[in-house]
Amino acid sequence: QKTGCASAALQQLPSSWHHSTLVRRPRIDNRCSPSWLAAAKAIMGCCCSKNTTDGPVAAPQSIELTEKGPDVAVKKSMISGTGVAYSSNTIEQDAAYWEVVVETAGPFRIGVARALKGGALAGSIGDEEKSWALASASCECSDGDVIGIAFGQAELPNLRFYRNGDELPKAEVQRVRGAVHPAVSVAGATKLRCVFDEGQFKHEPPRGHTALRASQSL
């Protein structure tokens, strides 16, 4: 295509020109003529143009709850069973927000946790040493309720919770220590659905907070 483009540009040159003239340079009296400038721009444009067909741009990486206990089921962000599930995504941004929809109410805890392993995945989060959470017993949630989670690295309290857009001040956590991940724990017939996509949020994030982004280390 480049060859064809250059050939077309060459045809625009005066008939008195030839290849050697192009390689060296045109006569002084013609080098600034409109025909010479048009041909030069055409040659440079087709030979130096950027390739815009390098393939599609990679889509942003999604956040999923990939770490879970043996009795927890995670399917398309829906969590059920008994135990803990958390994302391998570390919260790196200063102020992050995400939501959890209570599809079927029951015992649960929603919050953040450090990387948990072994028997810790079979229990629940919220021990305030390696995990911090809102307990279902303290928020009286029903089917369809939406819990918003706002985590701020540089503000106190570090962790705040919202139910259907209203803040739950008694559930806030003043300080969260260490690198943490979004986490939940469930039991009984509870079903939770995590929402990290801003376009699917039911409520606006608190001022200064943005949707949780995938960490750069992934």
PDB file of C-alpha atoms in Angstrom:
ATOM      1  CA  GLN A   1       0.000   0.000   0.000  1.00  0.00           C
ATOM      2  CA  LYS A   2       2.841   2.363   0.755  1.00  0.00           C
ATOM      3  CA  THR A   3       4.371   1.692  -2.670  1.00  0.00           C
ATOM      4  CA  GLY A   4       1.073   2.415  -4.397  1.00  0.00           C
ATOM      5  CA  CYS A   5       0.616   5.594  -2.391  1.00  0.00           C
ATOM      6  CA  ALA A   6       4.124   6.834  -3.248  1.00  0.00           C
ATOM      7  CA  SER A   7       3.584   6.013  -6.937  1.00  0.00           C
ATOM      8  CA  ALA A   8       0.409   8.056  -6.966  1.00  0.00           C
ATOM      9  CA  ALA A   9       2.288  10.935  -5.408  1.00  0.00           C
ATOM     10  CA  LEU A  10       5.033  10.669  -8.035  1.00  0.00           C
ATOM     11  CA  GLN A  11       2.449  11.056 -10.779  1.00  0.00           C
ATOM     12  CA  GLN A  12       1.660  14.499  -9.401  1.00  0.00           C
ATOM     13  CA  LEU A  13       5.199  15.718 -10.174  1.00  0.00           C
ATOM     14  CA  PRO A  14       5.950  17.770 -13.319  1.00  0.00           C
ATOM     15  CA  SER A  15       6.873  15.604 -16.335  1.00  0.00           C
ATOM     16  CA  SER A  16      10.338  17.149 -16.452  1.00  0.00           C
ATOM     17  CA  TRP A  17      11.230  15.504 -13.108  1.00  0.00           C
ATOM     18  CA  HIS A  18      12.750  12.034 -12.851  1.00  0.00           C
ATOM     19  CA  HIS A  19      13.904   9.619 -10.152  1.00  0.00           C
ATOM     20  CA  SER A  20      17.375  11.059  -9.721  1.00  0.00           C
ATOM     21  CA  THR A  21      15.869  14.481  -9.157  1.00  0.00           C
ATOM     22  CA  LEU A  22      13.728  13.108  -6.343  1.00  0.00           C
ATOM     23  CA  VAL A  23      16.644  11.324  -4.702  1.00  0.00           C
ATOM     24  CA  ARG A  24      18.807  14.425  -4.820  1.00  0.00           C
ATOM     25  CA  ARG A  25      16.556  17.483  -4.859  1.00  0.00           C
ATOM     26  CA  PRO A  26      14.468  19.445  -7.342  1.00  0.00           C
ATOM     27  CA  ARG A  27      15.614  22.530  -9.175  1.00  0.00           C
ATOM     28  CA  ILE A  28      15.882  25.605  -6.981  1.00  0.00           C
ATOM     29  CA  ASP A  29      13.231  27.498  -8.923  1.00  0.00           C
ATOM     30  CA  ASN A  30      10.600  24.746  -8.414  1.00  0.00           C
ATOM     31  CA  ARG A  31      11.279  23.407  -4.924  1.00  0.00           C
ATOM     32  CA  CYS A  32       8.746  25.697  -3.279  1.00  0.00           C
ATOM     33  CA  SER A  33       6.095  25.442  -5.970  1.00  0.00           C
ATOM     34  CA  PRO A  34       2.627  24.151  -4.966  1.00  0.00           C
ATOM     35  CA  SER A  35       3.034  20.960  -7.003  1.00  0.00           C
ATOM     36  CA  TRP A  36       6.324  20.101  -5.342  1.00  0.00           C
ATOM     37  CA  LEU A  37       4.965  20.721  -1.818  1.00  0.00           C
ATOM     38  CA  ALA A  38       1.831  18.667  -2.504  1.00  0.00           C
ATOM     39  CA  ALA A  39       3.864  15.734  -3.826  1.00  0.00           C
ATOM     40  CA  ALA A  40       6.301  15.869  -0.903  1.00  0.00           C
ATOM     41  CA  LYS A  41       3.505  15.885   1.648  1.00  0.00           C
ATOM     42  CA  ALA A  42       1.794  12.960  -0.097  1.00  0.00           C
ATOM     43  CA  ILE A  43       4.989  10.882  -0.094  1.00  0.00           C
ATOM     44  CA  MET A  44       5.777  11.648   3.549  1.00  0.00           C
ATOM     45  CA  GLY A  45       2.190  11.055   4.596  1.00  0.00           C
ATOM     46  CA  CYS A  46       1.909   7.578   3.090  1.00  0.00           C
ATOM     47  CA  CYS A  47       5.411   6.441   4.018  1.00  0.00           C
ATOM     48  CA  CYS A  48       5.452   7.815   7.568  1.00  0.00           C
ATOM     49  CA  SER A  49       1.869   7.336   8.661  1.00  0.00           C
ATOM     50  CA  LYS A  50       1.219   5.438  11.888  1.00  0.00           C
ATOM     51  CA  ASN A  51      -0.261   2.008  11.817  1.00  0.00           C
ATOM     52  CA  THR A  52      -3.695   2.150  13.405  1.00  0.00           C
ATOM     53  CA  THR A  53      -4.506  -1.531  12.934  1.00  0.00           C
ATOM     54  CA  ASP A  54      -2.334  -3.039  15.650  1.00  0.00           C
ATOM     55  CA  GLY A  55      -5.329  -4.822  17.134  1.00  0.00           C
ATOM     56  CA  PRO A  56      -7.921  -4.003  19.827  1.00  0.00           C
ATOM     57  CA  VAL A  57      -6.970  -2.247  23.055  1.00  0.00           C
ATOM     58  CA  ALA A  58      -7.014  -4.596  26.047  1.00  0.00           C
ATOM     59  CA  ALA A  59     -10.103  -4.272  28.217  1.00  0.00           C
ATOM     60  CA  PRO A  60      -9.681  -3.197  31.854  1.00  0.00           C
ATOM     61  CA  GLN A  61      -9.012  -6.128  34.140  1.00  0.00           C
ATOM     62  CA  SER A  62     -12.055  -7.226  36.149  1.00  0.00           C
ATOM     63  CA  ILE A  63     -12.088  -7.847  39.891  1.00  0.00           C
ATOM     64  CA  GLU A  64     -13.247 -11.254  41.077  1.00  0.00           C
ATOM     65  CA  LEU A  65     -13.387 -13.146  44.367  1.00  0.00           C
ATOM     66  CA  THR A  66     -10.831 -15.778  43.464  1.00  0.00           C
ATOM     67  CA  GLU A  67      -9.750 -16.820  46.979  1.00  0.00           C
ATOM     68  CA  LYS A  68     -12.332 -18.803  48.949  1.00  0.00           C
ATOM     69  CA  GLY A  69     -12.956 -21.491  51.503  1.00  0.00           C
ATOM     70  CA  PRO A  70     -13.673 -25.084  50.471  1.00  0.00           C
ATOM     71  CA  ASP A  71     -17.383 -24.766  51.256  1.00  0.00           C
ATOM     72  CA  VAL A  72     -17.936 -21.449  49.475  1.00  0.00           C
ATOM     73  CA  ALA A  73     -19.372 -21.228  45.960  1.00  0.00           C
ATOM     74  CA  VAL A  74     -18.593 -18.217  43.777  1.00  0.00           C
ATOM     75  CA  LYS A  75     -20.355 -17.949  40.422  1.00  0.00           C
ATOM     76  CA  LYS A  76     -20.445 -14.701  38.446  1.00  0.00           C
ATOM     77  CA  SER A  77     -19.847 -12.603  41.593  1.00  0.00           C
ATOM     78  CA  MET A  78     -22.582 -14.513  43.484  1.00  0.00           C
ATOM     79  CA  ILE A  79     -21.364 -15.939  46.792  1.00  0.00           C
ATOM     80  CA  SER A  80     -23.081 -18.689  48.779  1.00  0.00           C
ATOM     81  CA  GLY A  81     -22.215 -21.556  51.108  1.00  0.00           C
ATOM     82  CA  THR A  82     -20.214 -21.298  54.315  1.00  0.00           C
ATOM     83  CA  GLY A  83     -16.923 -19.496  54.768  1.00  0.00           C
ATOM     84  CA  VAL A  84     -14.856 -16.630  53.389  1.00  0.00           C
ATOM     85  CA  ALA A  85     -14.306 -15.344  49.853  1.00  0.00           C
ATOM     86  CA  TYR A  86     -12.028 -12.459  48.943  1.00  0.00           C
ATOM     87  CA  SER A  87     -10.393 -10.882  45.924  1.00  0.00           C
ATOM     88  CA  SER A  88      -6.696 -11.262  45.223  1.00  0.00           C
ATOM     89  CA  ASN A  89      -6.904  -7.584  44.234  1.00  0.00           C
ATOM     90  CA  THR A  90      -5.136  -5.428  46.825  1.00  0.00           C
ATOM     91  CA  ILE A  91      -6.767  -2.060  47.464  1.00  0.00           C
ATOM     92  CA  GLU A  92      -4.142   0.436  46.306  1.00  0.00           C
ATOM     93  CA  GLN A  93      -6.067   3.617  45.526  1.00  0.00           C
ATOM     94  CA  ASP A  94      -6.583   6.283  48.181  1.00  0.00           C
ATOM     95  CA  ALA A  95     -10.381   6.100  48.321  1.00  0.00           C
ATOM     96  CA  ALA A  96     -12.224   3.104  46.859  1.00  0.00           C
ATOM     97  CA  TYR A  97     -15.895   2.142  46.726  1.00  0.00           C
ATOM     98  CA  TRP A  98     -17.825  -0.996  45.777  1.00  0.00           C
ATOM     99  CA  GLU A  99     -21.192  -2.557  46.570  1.00  0.00           C
ATOM    100  CA  VAL A 100     -22.601  -5.864  47.741  1.00  0.00           C
ATOM    101  CA  VAL A 101     -26.205  -6.797  47.003  1.00  0.00           C
ATOM    102  CA  VAL A 102     -27.989  -9.004  49.531  1.00  0.00           C
ATOM    103  CA  GLU A 103     -29.774 -11.386  47.183  1.00  0.00           C
ATOM    104  CA  THR A 104     -30.917 -13.707  49.988  1.00  0.00           C
ATOM    105  CA  ALA A 105     -30.661 -12.405  53.542  1.00  0.00           C
ATOM    106  CA  GLY A 106     -28.988 -14.461  56.232  1.00  0.00           C
ATOM    107  CA  PRO A 107     -25.776 -14.458  58.302  1.00  0.00           C
ATOM    108  CA  PHE A 108     -22.990 -12.569  56.552  1.00  0.00           C
ATOM    109  CA  ARG A 109     -20.100 -10.190  57.024  1.00  0.00           C
ATOM    110  CA  ILE A 110     -18.857  -7.688  54.458  1.00  0.00           C
ATOM    111  CA  GLY A 111     -15.612  -5.743  54.550  1.00  0.00           C
ATOM    112  CA  VAL A 112     -11.883  -6.100  53.944  1.00  0.00           C
ATOM    113  CA  ALA A 113      -9.271  -8.655  54.911  1.00  0.00           C
ATOM    114  CA  ARG A 114      -5.603  -9.389  54.632  1.00  0.00           C
ATOM    115  CA  ALA A 115      -4.589 -12.442  52.626  1.00  0.00           C
ATOM    116  CA  LEU A 116      -6.165 -15.374  54.475  1.00  0.00           C
ATOM    117  CA  LYS A 117      -5.217 -19.031  54.159  1.00  0.00           C
ATOM    118  CA  GLY A 118      -6.144 -22.451  55.497  1.00  0.00           C
ATOM    119  CA  GLY A 119      -8.657 -22.636  58.315  1.00  0.00           C
ATOM    120  CA  ALA A 120      -9.248 -18.885  58.271  1.00  0.00           C
ATOM    121  CA  LEU A 121     -11.177 -19.322  55.014  1.00  0.00           C
ATOM    122  CA  ALA A 122     -13.638 -21.701  56.677  1.00  0.00           C
ATOM    123  CA  GLY A 123     -14.777 -19.153  59.252  1.00  0.00           C
ATOM    124  CA  SER A 124     -15.871 -15.536  58.987  1.00  0.00           C
ATOM    125  CA  ILE A 125     -14.202 -12.159  58.666  1.00  0.00           C
ATOM    126  CA  GLY A 126     -14.267  -9.318  61.185  1.00  0.00           C
ATOM    127  CA  ASP A 127     -11.797 -10.339  63.897  1.00  0.00           C
ATOM    128  CA  GLU A 128     -10.286  -6.800  63.758  1.00  0.00           C
ATOM    129  CA  GLU A 129      -6.759  -8.222  63.536  1.00  0.00           C
ATOM    130  CA  LYS A 130      -6.608  -9.576  59.998  1.00  0.00           C
ATOM    131  CA  SER A 131     -10.060  -8.563  58.800  1.00  0.00           C
ATOM    132  CA  TRP A 132     -12.627  -5.828  59.401  1.00  0.00           C
ATOM    133  CA  ALA A 133     -16.291  -6.100  58.535  1.00  0.00           C
ATOM    134  CA  LEU A 134     -19.937  -5.156  58.874  1.00  0.00           C
ATOM    135  CA  ALA A 135     -21.980  -7.976  60.442  1.00  0.00           C
ATOM    136  CA  SER A 136     -25.504  -8.751  59.268  1.00  0.00           C
ATOM    137  CA  ALA A 137     -26.665  -8.778  62.873  1.00  0.00           C
ATOM    138  CA  SER A 138     -25.904  -5.065  63.158  1.00  0.00           C
ATOM    139  CA  CYS A 139     -27.601  -3.806  59.984  1.00  0.00           C
ATOM    140  CA  GLU A 140     -30.932  -5.707  59.744  1.00  0.00           C
ATOM    141  CA  CYS A 141     -30.726  -6.307  56.009  1.00  0.00           C
ATOM    142  CA  SER A 142     -33.467  -7.753  53.820  1.00  0.00           C
ATOM    143  CA  ASP A 143     -33.465  -9.328  50.374  1.00  0.00           C
ATOM    144  CA  GLY A 144     -32.460  -6.753  47.774  1.00  0.00           C
ATOM    145  CA  ASP A 145     -30.676  -4.379  50.134  1.00  0.00           C
ATOM    146  CA  VAL A 146     -27.431  -2.858  48.865  1.00  0.00           C
ATOM    147  CA  ILE A 147     -24.417  -2.452  51.115  1.00  0.00           C
ATOM    148  CA  GLY A 148     -21.917   0.185  49.998  1.00  0.00           C
ATOM    149  CA  ILE A 149     -18.326  -0.092  51.184  1.00  0.00           C
ATOM    150  CA  ALA A 150     -16.088   2.992  51.262  1.00  0.00           C
ATOM    151  CA  PHE A 151     -12.430   2.429  52.080  1.00  0.00           C
ATOM    152  CA  GLY A 152     -10.122   5.428  52.540  1.00  0.00           C
ATOM    153  CA  GLN A 153      -6.382   5.056  53.038  1.00  0.00           C
ATOM    154  CA  ALA A 154      -5.760   8.593  54.263  1.00  0.00           C
ATOM    155  CA  GLU A 155      -8.911   9.401  56.211  1.00  0.00           C
ATOM    156  CA  LEU A 156     -10.534   8.351  59.451  1.00  0.00           C
ATOM    157  CA  PRO A 157     -12.540   6.245  59.747  1.00  0.00           C
ATOM    158  CA  ASN A 158     -10.724   4.054  57.215  1.00  0.00           C
ATOM    159  CA  LEU A 159     -13.799   1.928  56.540  1.00  0.00           C
ATOM    160  CA  ARG A 160     -17.422   3.069  56.258  1.00  0.00           C
ATOM    161  CA  PHE A 161     -20.586   1.233  55.310  1.00  0.00           C
ATOM    162  CA  TYR A 162     -23.865   2.300  53.702  1.00  0.00           C
ATOM    163  CA  ARG A 163     -27.234   0.547  53.465  1.00  0.00           C
ATOM    164  CA  ASN A 164     -29.310   1.576  50.458  1.00  0.00           C
ATOM    165  CA  GLY A 165     -27.353   4.819  50.250  1.00  0.00           C
ATOM    166  CA  ASP A 166     -27.599   5.746  53.958  1.00  0.00           C
ATOM    167  CA  GLU A 167     -24.455   5.669  56.081  1.00  0.00           C
ATOM    168  CA  LEU A 168     -24.286   3.301  59.049  1.00  0.00           C
ATOM    169  CA  PRO A 169     -22.174   5.376  61.462  1.00  0.00           C
ATOM    170  CA  LYS A 170     -22.134   2.766  64.216  1.00  0.00           C
ATOM    171  CA  ALA A 171     -20.556   0.228  61.860  1.00  0.00           C
ATOM    172  CA  GLU A 172     -17.544   2.328  60.824  1.00  0.00           C
ATOM    173  CA  VAL A 173     -14.006   1.081  61.433  1.00  0.00           C
ATOM    174  CA  GLN A 174     -11.528   3.704  62.549  1.00  0.00           C
ATOM    175  CA  ARG A 175      -8.285   2.016  61.532  1.00  0.00           C
ATOM    176  CA  VAL A 176      -7.439  -0.815  59.152  1.00  0.00           C
ATOM    177  CA  ARG A 177      -3.862  -2.030  59.259  1.00  0.00           C
ATOM    178  CA  GLY A 178      -1.866  -3.482  56.387  1.00  0.00           C
ATOM    179  CA  ALA A 179      -2.626  -4.271  52.763  1.00  0.00           C
ATOM    180  CA  VAL A 180      -6.204  -5.521  52.456  1.00  0.00           C
ATOM    181  CA  HIS A 181      -8.616  -6.991  49.910  1.00  0.00           C
ATOM    182  CA  PRO A 182     -12.402  -6.801  49.415  1.00  0.00           C
ATOM    183  CA  ALA A 183     -13.881  -9.730  51.352  1.00  0.00           C
ATOM    184  CA  VAL A 184     -17.146 -11.329  52.485  1.00  0.00           C
ATOM    185  CA  SER A 185     -18.169 -14.305  54.572  1.00  0.00           C
ATOM    186  CA  VAL A 186     -21.467 -16.153  54.382  1.00  0.00           C
ATOM    187  CA  ALA A 187     -23.367 -18.922  56.168  1.00  0.00           C
ATOM    188  CA  GLY A 188     -26.708 -20.704  55.955  1.00  0.00           C
ATOM    189  CA  ALA A 189     -28.855 -19.781  52.949  1.00  0.00           C
ATOM    190  CA  THR A 190     -27.219 -16.372  52.460  1.00  0.00           C
ATOM    191  CA  LYS A 191     -26.472 -15.228  48.919  1.00  0.00           C
ATOM    192  CA  LEU A 192     -24.452 -12.090  48.221  1.00  0.00           C
ATOM    193  CA  ARG A 193     -23.492 -10.493  44.924  1.00  0.00           C
ATOM    194  CA  CYS A 194     -20.429  -8.249  44.698  1.00  0.00           C
ATOM    195  CA  VAL A 195     -20.520  -5.288  42.315  1.00  0.00           C
ATOM    196  CA  PHE A 196     -17.240  -3.636  41.314  1.00  0.00           C
ATOM    197  CA  ASP A 197     -18.367  -2.131  37.999  1.00  0.00           C
ATOM    198  CA  GLU A 198     -19.265   1.528  38.495  1.00  0.00           C
ATOM    199  CA  GLY A 199     -21.853   1.307  35.738  1.00  0.00           C
ATOM    200  CA  GLN A 200     -23.830  -1.187  37.839  1.00  0.00           C
ATOM    201  CA  PHE A 201     -23.735   0.712  41.139  1.00  0.00           C
ATOM    202  CA  LYS A 202     -27.128   1.402  42.686  1.00  0.00           C
ATOM    203  CA  HIS A 203     -25.837   4.457  44.549  1.00  0.00           C
ATOM    204  CA  GLU A 204     -23.273   7.194  43.996  1.00  0.00           C
ATOM    205  CA  PRO A 205     -19.921   6.664  45.732  1.00  0.00           C
ATOM    206  CA  PRO A 206     -19.232   9.031  48.648  1.00  0.00           C
ATOM    207  CA  ARG A 207     -17.435  12.241  47.803  1.00  0.00           C
ATOM    208  CA  GLY A 208     -13.815  11.648  46.862  1.00  0.00           C
ATOM    209  CA  HIS A 209     -14.270   7.903  46.338  1.00  0.00           C
ATOM    210  CA  THR A 210     -14.159   6.075  43.005  1.00  0.00           C
ATOM    211  CA  ALA A 211     -14.928   2.523  41.928  1.00  0.00           C
ATOM    212  CA  LEU A 212     -12.331   0.018  43.074  1.00  0.00           C
ATOM    213  CA  ARG A 213      -9.705  -0.512  40.373  1.00  0.00           C
ATOM    214  CA  ALA A 214      -7.613  -3.592  39.702  1.00  0.00           C
ATOM    215  CA  SER A 215      -4.233  -3.286  41.403  1.00  0.00           C
ATOM    216  CA  GLN A 216      -1.161  -2.660  39.250  1.00  0.00           C
ATOM    217  CA  SER A 217       0.547  -5.725  40.705  1.00  0.00           C
ATOM    218  CA  LEU A 218      -1.957  -8.089  39.015  1.00  0.00           C
TER     219      LEU A 218
END
